Amino acid sequence: MESSFSGGPRSLGNKRQLRIVETTYDVDRLNAARQNGLQILIITMSKNPALMLRSLLLKNKDTREIIQVSGRMVNRQYGLPPLVYSEKEWELVYQVNDYARVRKNEQNWGAYILPERVGIGERLYIADLIEDVMATAFWESVWYAADGIAEWNGTDLIIDLHEYDRFQMIG
Amino acid sequence: MVLKIKNNKIYSTDGRLIKVISCPKKVRAGDFKDVSKPVFHCNQCSQDVVNTDFLSEENIIDLLKDNLDSCLSINLMNPIFEEVD
């Protein structure tokens, strides 16, 4: 189950109709691709600090109501004043450490299979991103990137993090 | 009321175009340290950027009525906006 403060996955989509990198977590599929002459890249998964979520479990000293909040001061929209959960009224039960991306299994690697004859500098679409990347955030919530756009440099796929800027527009 | 965003244009609920989101300097949110503040300054045009995270839909419409060239920061995760294809 995803954390209360995880927005879940967020996708860019393949709006430019780039060629697609296949993602696999299966060793047989990996070997089949290799035998067909396709280039493969094995990726080790690691946690991204930007996706680590911290929140507080608080208990009201009078009513004993328990709430989970992002902090003792929570910003609100529409110019409303922030909500304040003072130590006088709310006792800290637990500091919650969580992560914005939940995977279906505990396997710590995945692999990309490149399309045929990829040229250096070609931009490709990764529909299922193995790496943990923060796509965007709003107030206390964080969304992880479900997909990505990357450039092949002859050795690695370099994920273009600027692509996620589209979720925060300025102008 | 939700403001719709399509092809970098903001429309009111009744379909009226209220703003074209366009930066002549192509700045990005990542270029600013204080992007989470209600208003932050952009040195590229020496103009303030209004962070719509802190505004209501009505606030945004009123702001743009007075000054169509107001520079806005818009987070597409903000539920007051809906991105449409």
PDB file of C-alpha atoms in Angstrom:
ATOM      1  CA  MET A   1       0.000   0.000   0.000  1.00  0.00           C
ATOM      2  CA  GLU A   2       1.256   3.450  -0.847  1.00  0.00           C
ATOM      3  CA  SER A   3       1.854   6.048   1.830  1.00  0.00           C
ATOM      4  CA  SER A   4      -0.816   8.653   2.558  1.00  0.00           C
ATOM      5  CA  PHE A   5       1.559  11.261   1.190  1.00  0.00           C
ATOM      6  CA  SER A   6       2.461   9.429  -2.002  1.00  0.00           C
ATOM      7  CA  GLY A   7       0.584  10.735  -5.003  1.00  0.00           C
ATOM      8  CA  GLY A   8       1.410   7.467  -6.765  1.00  0.00           C
ATOM      9  CA  PRO A   9       2.839   7.165 -10.277  1.00  0.00           C
ATOM     10  CA  ARG A  10       2.890  10.066 -12.722  1.00  0.00           C
ATOM     11  CA  SER A  11       3.395   9.587 -16.454  1.00  0.00           C
ATOM     12  CA  LEU A  12       4.841  11.823 -19.142  1.00  0.00           C
ATOM     13  CA  GLY A  13       3.471   9.749 -21.994  1.00  0.00           C
ATOM     14  CA  ASN A  14       5.153   9.222 -25.333  1.00  0.00           C
ATOM     15  CA  LYS A  15       3.796  12.336 -27.007  1.00  0.00           C
ATOM     16  CA  ARG A  16       6.724  12.578 -29.441  1.00  0.00           C
ATOM     17  CA  GLN A  17       6.283   8.980 -30.569  1.00  0.00           C
ATOM     18  CA  LEU A  18       9.829   8.041 -29.628  1.00  0.00           C
ATOM     19  CA  ARG A  19      11.016   4.484 -30.028  1.00  0.00           C
ATOM     20  CA  ILE A  20      10.273   2.460 -26.930  1.00  0.00           C
ATOM     21  CA  VAL A  21      12.674   0.781 -24.524  1.00  0.00           C
ATOM     22  CA  GLU A  22      11.303  -2.474 -23.170  1.00  0.00           C
ATOM     23  CA  THR A  23      11.598  -3.111 -19.451  1.00  0.00           C
ATOM     24  CA  THR A  24      11.906  -6.591 -18.069  1.00  0.00           C
ATOM     25  CA  TYR A  25      12.391  -8.148 -14.661  1.00  0.00           C
ATOM     26  CA  ASP A  26      12.708 -11.628 -16.115  1.00  0.00           C
ATOM     27  CA  VAL A  27      16.052 -13.307 -16.799  1.00  0.00           C
ATOM     28  CA  ASP A  28      14.660 -15.549 -19.577  1.00  0.00           C
ATOM     29  CA  ARG A  29      13.326 -12.531 -21.461  1.00  0.00           C
ATOM     30  CA  LEU A  30      16.684 -10.862 -21.009  1.00  0.00           C
ATOM     31  CA  ASN A  31      18.556 -13.803 -22.514  1.00  0.00           C
ATOM     32  CA  ALA A  32      16.106 -14.066 -25.405  1.00  0.00           C
ATOM     33  CA  ALA A  33      16.665 -10.398 -26.223  1.00  0.00           C
ATOM     34  CA  ARG A  34      20.439 -10.828 -26.023  1.00  0.00           C
ATOM     35  CA  GLN A  35      20.316 -13.848 -28.326  1.00  0.00           C
ATOM     36  CA  ASN A  36      18.332 -11.749 -30.805  1.00  0.00           C
ATOM     37  CA  GLY A  37      21.185  -9.260 -30.844  1.00  0.00           C
ATOM     38  CA  LEU A  38      19.453  -6.581 -28.847  1.00  0.00           C
ATOM     39  CA  GLN A  39      21.397  -4.388 -26.453  1.00  0.00           C
ATOM     40  CA  ILE A  40      20.479  -4.867 -22.795  1.00  0.00           C
ATOM     41  CA  LEU A  41      21.159  -2.771 -19.718  1.00  0.00           C
ATOM     42  CA  ILE A  42      20.821  -4.218 -16.237  1.00  0.00           C
ATOM     43  CA  ILE A  43      19.780  -1.617 -13.684  1.00  0.00           C
ATOM     44  CA  THR A  44      20.202  -1.963  -9.929  1.00  0.00           C
ATOM     45  CA  MET A  45      17.381  -0.363  -7.999  1.00  0.00           C
ATOM     46  CA  SER A  46      18.180   2.055  -5.220  1.00  0.00           C
ATOM     47  CA  LYS A  47      16.135   4.332  -3.022  1.00  0.00           C
ATOM     48  CA  ASN A  48      15.891   7.983  -3.981  1.00  0.00           C
ATOM     49  CA  PRO A  49      15.991  10.337  -0.956  1.00  0.00           C
ATOM     50  CA  ALA A  50      13.538  12.645  -2.783  1.00  0.00           C
ATOM     51  CA  LEU A  51      10.896   9.913  -2.496  1.00  0.00           C
ATOM     52  CA  MET A  52      11.341   9.406   1.233  1.00  0.00           C
ATOM     53  CA  LEU A  53       8.305  10.622   3.125  1.00  0.00           C
ATOM     54  CA  ARG A  54       8.179  11.590   6.741  1.00  0.00           C
ATOM     55  CA  SER A  55       5.020  12.231   8.668  1.00  0.00           C
ATOM     56  CA  LEU A  56       3.783  12.300  12.229  1.00  0.00           C
ATOM     57  CA  LEU A  57       1.240  10.182  14.028  1.00  0.00           C
ATOM     58  CA  LEU A  58      -0.303  12.478  16.623  1.00  0.00           C
ATOM     59  CA  LYS A  59      -2.808  11.869  19.406  1.00  0.00           C
ATOM     60  CA  ASN A  60      -5.063  14.585  20.731  1.00  0.00           C
ATOM     61  CA  LYS A  61      -4.525  14.862  24.471  1.00  0.00           C
ATOM     62  CA  ASP A  62      -8.208  15.599  25.179  1.00  0.00           C
ATOM     63  CA  THR A  63     -10.188  13.556  22.655  1.00  0.00           C
ATOM     64  CA  ARG A  64      -7.556  10.823  22.012  1.00  0.00           C
ATOM     65  CA  GLU A  65      -8.184  11.196  18.280  1.00  0.00           C
ATOM     66  CA  ILE A  66      -5.227   9.913  16.269  1.00  0.00           C
ATOM     67  CA  ILE A  67      -4.227  11.644  13.060  1.00  0.00           C
ATOM     68  CA  GLN A  68      -1.397  11.332  10.549  1.00  0.00           C
ATOM     69  CA  VAL A  69      -0.061  14.662   9.324  1.00  0.00           C
ATOM     70  CA  SER A  70       2.971  15.796   7.370  1.00  0.00           C
ATOM     71  CA  GLY A  71       4.191  17.985  10.231  1.00  0.00           C
ATOM     72  CA  ARG A  72       3.056  20.087  13.128  1.00  0.00           C
ATOM     73  CA  MET A  73       2.285  22.878  10.659  1.00  0.00           C
ATOM     74  CA  VAL A  74       0.323  21.991   7.526  1.00  0.00           C
ATOM     75  CA  ASN A  75      -0.078  24.497   4.705  1.00  0.00           C
ATOM     76  CA  ARG A  76      -3.484  24.939   3.123  1.00  0.00           C
ATOM     77  CA  GLN A  77      -4.723  26.242  -0.200  1.00  0.00           C
ATOM     78  CA  TYR A  78      -6.824  29.305  -0.913  1.00  0.00           C
ATOM     79  CA  GLY A  79      -4.754  31.496   1.359  1.00  0.00           C
ATOM     80  CA  LEU A  80      -6.137  29.783   4.442  1.00  0.00           C
ATOM     81  CA  PRO A  81      -3.847  29.932   7.471  1.00  0.00           C
ATOM     82  CA  PRO A  82      -1.789  26.798   8.083  1.00  0.00           C
ATOM     83  CA  LEU A  83      -3.171  24.169  10.442  1.00  0.00           C
ATOM     84  CA  VAL A  84      -1.051  23.976  13.577  1.00  0.00           C
ATOM     85  CA  TYR A  85      -0.864  20.865  15.753  1.00  0.00           C
ATOM     86  CA  SER A  86       0.786  22.185  18.890  1.00  0.00           C
ATOM     87  CA  GLU A  87       2.676  19.998  21.365  1.00  0.00           C
ATOM     88  CA  LYS A  88       0.314  21.325  24.032  1.00  0.00           C
ATOM     89  CA  GLU A  89      -2.709  19.745  22.297  1.00  0.00           C
ATOM     90  CA  TRP A  90      -1.194  16.895  20.278  1.00  0.00           C
ATOM     91  CA  GLU A  91       1.165  14.252  21.591  1.00  0.00           C
ATOM     92  CA  LEU A  92       3.623  12.623  19.205  1.00  0.00           C
ATOM     93  CA  VAL A  93       2.881   8.900  18.990  1.00  0.00           C
ATOM     94  CA  TYR A  94       5.253   7.989  16.213  1.00  0.00           C
ATOM     95  CA  GLN A  95       7.386   9.537  13.517  1.00  0.00           C
ATOM     96  CA  VAL A  96       6.453   7.713  10.329  1.00  0.00           C
ATOM     97  CA  ASN A  97       9.099   7.012   7.692  1.00  0.00           C
ATOM     98  CA  ASP A  98       7.707   5.952   4.374  1.00  0.00           C
ATOM     99  CA  TYR A  99       8.529   5.778   0.678  1.00  0.00           C
ATOM    100  CA  ALA A 100       6.551   7.130  -2.241  1.00  0.00           C
ATOM    101  CA  ARG A 101       7.074   4.139  -4.537  1.00  0.00           C
ATOM    102  CA  VAL A 102       5.810   0.702  -3.664  1.00  0.00           C
ATOM    103  CA  ARG A 103       6.899  -2.161  -5.889  1.00  0.00           C
ATOM    104  CA  LYS A 104       5.091  -5.401  -6.504  1.00  0.00           C
ATOM    105  CA  ASN A 105       8.066  -7.479  -5.426  1.00  0.00           C
ATOM    106  CA  GLU A 106      11.369  -7.171  -3.640  1.00  0.00           C
ATOM    107  CA  GLN A 107      13.592  -7.945  -6.649  1.00  0.00           C
ATOM    108  CA  ASN A 108      16.349  -5.371  -6.665  1.00  0.00           C
ATOM    109  CA  TRP A 109      17.144  -5.314 -10.346  1.00  0.00           C
ATOM    110  CA  GLY A 110      15.444  -4.782 -13.657  1.00  0.00           C
ATOM    111  CA  ALA A 111      16.703  -4.450 -17.198  1.00  0.00           C
ATOM    112  CA  TYR A 112      16.118  -2.361 -20.269  1.00  0.00           C
ATOM    113  CA  ILE A 113      16.074  -3.868 -23.750  1.00  0.00           C
ATOM    114  CA  LEU A 114      16.909  -1.306 -26.379  1.00  0.00           C
ATOM    115  CA  PRO A 115      15.241  -1.208 -29.784  1.00  0.00           C
ATOM    116  CA  GLU A 116      17.303  -2.302 -32.775  1.00  0.00           C
ATOM    117  CA  ARG A 117      20.127  -0.116 -34.056  1.00  0.00           C
ATOM    118  CA  VAL A 118      19.922   2.749 -31.578  1.00  0.00           C
ATOM    119  CA  GLY A 119      22.149   5.633 -32.551  1.00  0.00           C
ATOM    120  CA  ILE A 120      24.194   7.678 -30.105  1.00  0.00           C
ATOM    121  CA  GLY A 121      22.121  10.682 -29.103  1.00  0.00           C
ATOM    122  CA  GLU A 122      18.804   9.053 -29.951  1.00  0.00           C
ATOM    123  CA  ARG A 123      16.053   9.832 -27.489  1.00  0.00           C
ATOM    124  CA  LEU A 124      13.939   6.906 -26.387  1.00  0.00           C
ATOM    125  CA  TYR A 125      10.804   6.434 -24.352  1.00  0.00           C
ATOM    126  CA  ILE A 126      10.943   4.193 -21.268  1.00  0.00           C
ATOM    127  CA  ALA A 127       7.357   3.213 -20.500  1.00  0.00           C
ATOM    128  CA  ASP A 128       8.247   1.391 -17.286  1.00  0.00           C
ATOM    129  CA  LEU A 129      11.017   3.243 -15.514  1.00  0.00           C
ATOM    130  CA  ILE A 130      13.136   1.057 -13.247  1.00  0.00           C
ATOM    131  CA  GLU A 131      14.919   3.900 -11.471  1.00  0.00           C
ATOM    132  CA  ASP A 132      13.184   5.706  -8.629  1.00  0.00           C
ATOM    133  CA  VAL A 133      12.727   9.267  -9.865  1.00  0.00           C
ATOM    134  CA  MET A 134      10.592  12.004  -8.359  1.00  0.00           C
ATOM    135  CA  ALA A 135       8.255  13.316 -11.048  1.00  0.00           C
ATOM    136  CA  THR A 136       6.699  16.109  -9.059  1.00  0.00           C
ATOM    137  CA  ALA A 137       5.372  17.226  -5.694  1.00  0.00           C
ATOM    138  CA  PHE A 138       2.483  19.325  -4.458  1.00  0.00           C
ATOM    139  CA  TRP A 139       2.351  20.472  -0.850  1.00  0.00           C
ATOM    140  CA  GLU A 140       3.230  17.360   1.150  1.00  0.00           C
ATOM    141  CA  SER A 141       2.519  14.799  -1.570  1.00  0.00           C
ATOM    142  CA  VAL A 142       5.149  13.320  -3.850  1.00  0.00           C
ATOM    143  CA  TRP A 143       4.617  11.522  -7.161  1.00  0.00           C
ATOM    144  CA  TYR A 144       7.172   9.109  -8.558  1.00  0.00           C
ATOM    145  CA  ALA A 145       7.909   8.863 -12.267  1.00  0.00           C
ATOM    146  CA  ALA A 146       6.227   5.910 -13.955  1.00  0.00           C
ATOM    147  CA  ASP A 147       7.974   6.556 -17.256  1.00  0.00           C
ATOM    148  CA  GLY A 148      10.807   8.588 -18.674  1.00  0.00           C
ATOM    149  CA  ILE A 149      12.608   9.911 -21.692  1.00  0.00           C
ATOM    150  CA  ALA A 150      16.270   9.072 -22.009  1.00  0.00           C
ATOM    151  CA  GLU A 151      19.146   9.630 -24.394  1.00  0.00           C
ATOM    152  CA  TRP A 152      21.430   6.804 -25.432  1.00  0.00           C
ATOM    153  CA  ASN A 153      25.087   7.823 -25.116  1.00  0.00           C
ATOM    154  CA  GLY A 154      26.489   4.587 -26.455  1.00  0.00           C
ATOM    155  CA  THR A 155      26.886   3.073 -22.996  1.00  0.00           C
ATOM    156  CA  ASP A 156      23.964   4.179 -20.861  1.00  0.00           C
ATOM    157  CA  LEU A 157      20.494   5.589 -21.062  1.00  0.00           C
ATOM    158  CA  ILE A 158      20.627   9.077 -19.557  1.00  0.00           C
ATOM    159  CA  ILE A 159      17.213   9.973 -18.158  1.00  0.00           C
ATOM    160  CA  ASP A 160      16.257  13.557 -18.982  1.00  0.00           C
ATOM    161  CA  LEU A 161      15.043  14.875 -15.626  1.00  0.00           C
ATOM    162  CA  HIS A 162      14.018  18.186 -17.211  1.00  0.00           C
ATOM    163  CA  GLU A 163      11.135  16.351 -18.876  1.00  0.00           C
ATOM    164  CA  TYR A 164       9.408  16.295 -15.478  1.00  0.00           C
ATOM    165  CA  ASP A 165       9.476  20.096 -15.369  1.00  0.00           C
ATOM    166  CA  ARG A 166       6.316  19.984 -17.477  1.00  0.00           C
ATOM    167  CA  PHE A 167       4.357  19.257 -14.292  1.00  0.00           C
ATOM    168  CA  GLN A 168       5.304  22.699 -12.942  1.00  0.00           C
ATOM    169  CA  MET A 169       4.666  25.358 -15.559  1.00  0.00           C
ATOM    170  CA  ILE A 170       5.972  28.913 -15.432  1.00  0.00           C
ATOM    171  CA  GLY A 171       4.882  31.713 -17.683  1.00  0.00           C
TER     172      GLY A 171
ATOM    173  CA  MET B   1     -14.689  25.225 -10.357  1.00  0.00           C
ATOM    174  CA  VAL B   2     -11.665  23.812 -12.137  1.00  0.00           C
ATOM    175  CA  LEU B   3      -9.455  25.698 -14.561  1.00  0.00           C
ATOM    176  CA  LYS B   4      -8.610  23.629 -17.600  1.00  0.00           C
ATOM    177  CA  ILE B   5      -5.160  23.637 -19.164  1.00  0.00           C
ATOM    178  CA  LYS B   6      -4.738  22.613 -22.756  1.00  0.00           C
ATOM    179  CA  ASN B   7      -1.663  23.208 -24.893  1.00  0.00           C
ATOM    180  CA  ASN B   8      -0.229  25.741 -22.436  1.00  0.00           C
ATOM    181  CA  LYS B   9      -3.464  27.725 -22.326  1.00  0.00           C
ATOM    182  CA  ILE B  10      -5.670  28.194 -19.265  1.00  0.00           C
ATOM    183  CA  TYR B  11      -9.426  28.195 -19.764  1.00  0.00           C
ATOM    184  CA  SER B  12     -12.145  29.082 -17.293  1.00  0.00           C
ATOM    185  CA  THR B  13     -14.942  26.608 -16.591  1.00  0.00           C
ATOM    186  CA  ASP B  14     -17.101  28.275 -19.242  1.00  0.00           C
ATOM    187  CA  GLY B  15     -14.378  27.693 -21.844  1.00  0.00           C
ATOM    188  CA  ARG B  16     -13.026  31.242 -21.974  1.00  0.00           C
ATOM    189  CA  LEU B  17      -9.293  31.596 -22.628  1.00  0.00           C
ATOM    190  CA  ILE B  18      -7.828  33.437 -19.654  1.00  0.00           C
ATOM    191  CA  LYS B  19      -4.080  33.000 -20.083  1.00  0.00           C
ATOM    192  CA  VAL B  20      -1.410  31.632 -22.371  1.00  0.00           C
ATOM    193  CA  ILE B  21       1.406  30.165 -20.309  1.00  0.00           C
ATOM    194  CA  SER B  22       4.545  31.165 -22.073  1.00  0.00           C
ATOM    195  CA  CYS B  23       7.940  32.215 -20.812  1.00  0.00           C
ATOM    196  CA  PRO B  24      10.150  34.101 -23.292  1.00  0.00           C
ATOM    197  CA  LYS B  25      13.223  33.006 -21.331  1.00  0.00           C
ATOM    198  CA  LYS B  26      12.094  29.383 -21.071  1.00  0.00           C
ATOM    199  CA  VAL B  27      12.726  29.301 -17.320  1.00  0.00           C
ATOM    200  CA  ARG B  28      11.909  26.151 -15.401  1.00  0.00           C
ATOM    201  CA  ALA B  29      10.775  25.611 -11.830  1.00  0.00           C
ATOM    202  CA  GLY B  30      14.132  23.984 -11.103  1.00  0.00           C
ATOM    203  CA  ASP B  31      15.836  27.309 -11.858  1.00  0.00           C
ATOM    204  CA  PHE B  32      14.427  28.852  -8.676  1.00  0.00           C
ATOM    205  CA  LYS B  33      15.387  28.194  -5.061  1.00  0.00           C
ATOM    206  CA  ASP B  34      12.253  29.772  -3.592  1.00  0.00           C
ATOM    207  CA  VAL B  35       9.706  28.227  -5.946  1.00  0.00           C
ATOM    208  CA  SER B  36       7.556  27.122  -2.979  1.00  0.00           C
ATOM    209  CA  LYS B  37       6.980  30.690  -1.756  1.00  0.00           C
ATOM    210  CA  PRO B  38       3.708  32.520  -2.558  1.00  0.00           C
ATOM    211  CA  VAL B  39       5.608  34.959  -4.793  1.00  0.00           C
ATOM    212  CA  PHE B  40       9.159  34.651  -6.041  1.00  0.00           C
ATOM    213  CA  HIS B  41      11.316  36.867  -8.190  1.00  0.00           C
ATOM    214  CA  CYS B  42      12.592  35.996 -11.625  1.00  0.00           C
ATOM    215  CA  ASN B  43      15.807  37.779 -12.546  1.00  0.00           C
ATOM    216  CA  GLN B  44      15.419  36.931 -16.223  1.00  0.00           C
ATOM    217  CA  CYS B  45      12.624  39.489 -16.727  1.00  0.00           C
ATOM    218  CA  SER B  46      12.907  41.250 -13.343  1.00  0.00           C
ATOM    219  CA  GLN B  47       9.337  40.213 -12.692  1.00  0.00           C
ATOM    220  CA  ASP B  48       7.601  38.520  -9.796  1.00  0.00           C
ATOM    221  CA  VAL B  49       6.148  35.071 -10.373  1.00  0.00           C
ATOM    222  CA  VAL B  50       2.896  34.354  -8.540  1.00  0.00           C
ATOM    223  CA  ASN B  51       2.697  30.839  -7.146  1.00  0.00           C
ATOM    224  CA  THR B  52      -0.847  29.619  -7.807  1.00  0.00           C
ATOM    225  CA  ASP B  53      -0.504  26.937  -5.102  1.00  0.00           C
ATOM    226  CA  PHE B  54      -1.669  29.649  -2.726  1.00  0.00           C
ATOM    227  CA  LEU B  55      -4.569  30.982  -4.819  1.00  0.00           C
ATOM    228  CA  SER B  56      -8.137  29.988  -5.487  1.00  0.00           C
ATOM    229  CA  GLU B  57      -9.565  29.719  -8.998  1.00  0.00           C
ATOM    230  CA  GLU B  58     -11.325  33.065  -8.457  1.00  0.00           C
ATOM    231  CA  ASN B  59      -8.089  34.675  -7.238  1.00  0.00           C
ATOM    232  CA  ILE B  60      -6.356  33.592 -10.445  1.00  0.00           C
ATOM    233  CA  ILE B  61      -9.141  34.896 -12.691  1.00  0.00           C
ATOM    234  CA  ASP B  62      -9.184  38.220 -10.824  1.00  0.00           C
ATOM    235  CA  LEU B  63      -5.412  38.505 -11.000  1.00  0.00           C
ATOM    236  CA  LEU B  64      -5.418  37.955 -14.751  1.00  0.00           C
ATOM    237  CA  LYS B  65      -8.296  40.410 -15.271  1.00  0.00           C
ATOM    238  CA  ASP B  66      -6.139  43.138 -13.788  1.00  0.00           C
ATOM    239  CA  ASN B  67      -2.931  42.071 -15.497  1.00  0.00           C
ATOM    240  CA  LEU B  68      -3.007  39.503 -18.267  1.00  0.00           C
ATOM    241  CA  ASP B  69       0.792  39.476 -18.346  1.00  0.00           C
ATOM    242  CA  SER B  70       1.103  38.295 -14.747  1.00  0.00           C
ATOM    243  CA  CYS B  71       3.652  35.540 -14.599  1.00  0.00           C
ATOM    244  CA  LEU B  72       2.324  32.406 -12.910  1.00  0.00           C
ATOM    245  CA  SER B  73       3.800  29.258 -11.476  1.00  0.00           C
ATOM    246  CA  ILE B  74       1.347  26.404 -12.003  1.00  0.00           C
ATOM    247  CA  ASN B  75       1.626  22.980 -10.444  1.00  0.00           C
ATOM    248  CA  LEU B  76      -0.387  20.506 -12.509  1.00  0.00           C
ATOM    249  CA  MET B  77      -0.957  18.408  -9.368  1.00  0.00           C
ATOM    250  CA  ASN B  78      -2.931  21.286  -7.878  1.00  0.00           C
ATOM    251  CA  PRO B  79      -6.562  20.085  -7.938  1.00  0.00           C
ATOM    252  CA  ILE B  80      -7.802  23.491  -9.109  1.00  0.00           C
ATOM    253  CA  PHE B  81      -6.255  22.683 -12.503  1.00  0.00           C
ATOM    254  CA  GLU B  82      -7.158  19.927 -14.904  1.00  0.00           C
ATOM    255  CA  GLU B  83      -4.899  19.140 -17.832  1.00  0.00           C
ATOM    256  CA  VAL B  84      -6.890  18.081 -20.870  1.00  0.00           C
ATOM    257  CA  ASP B  85      -5.677  16.646 -24.183  1.00  0.00           C
TER     258      ASP B  85
END
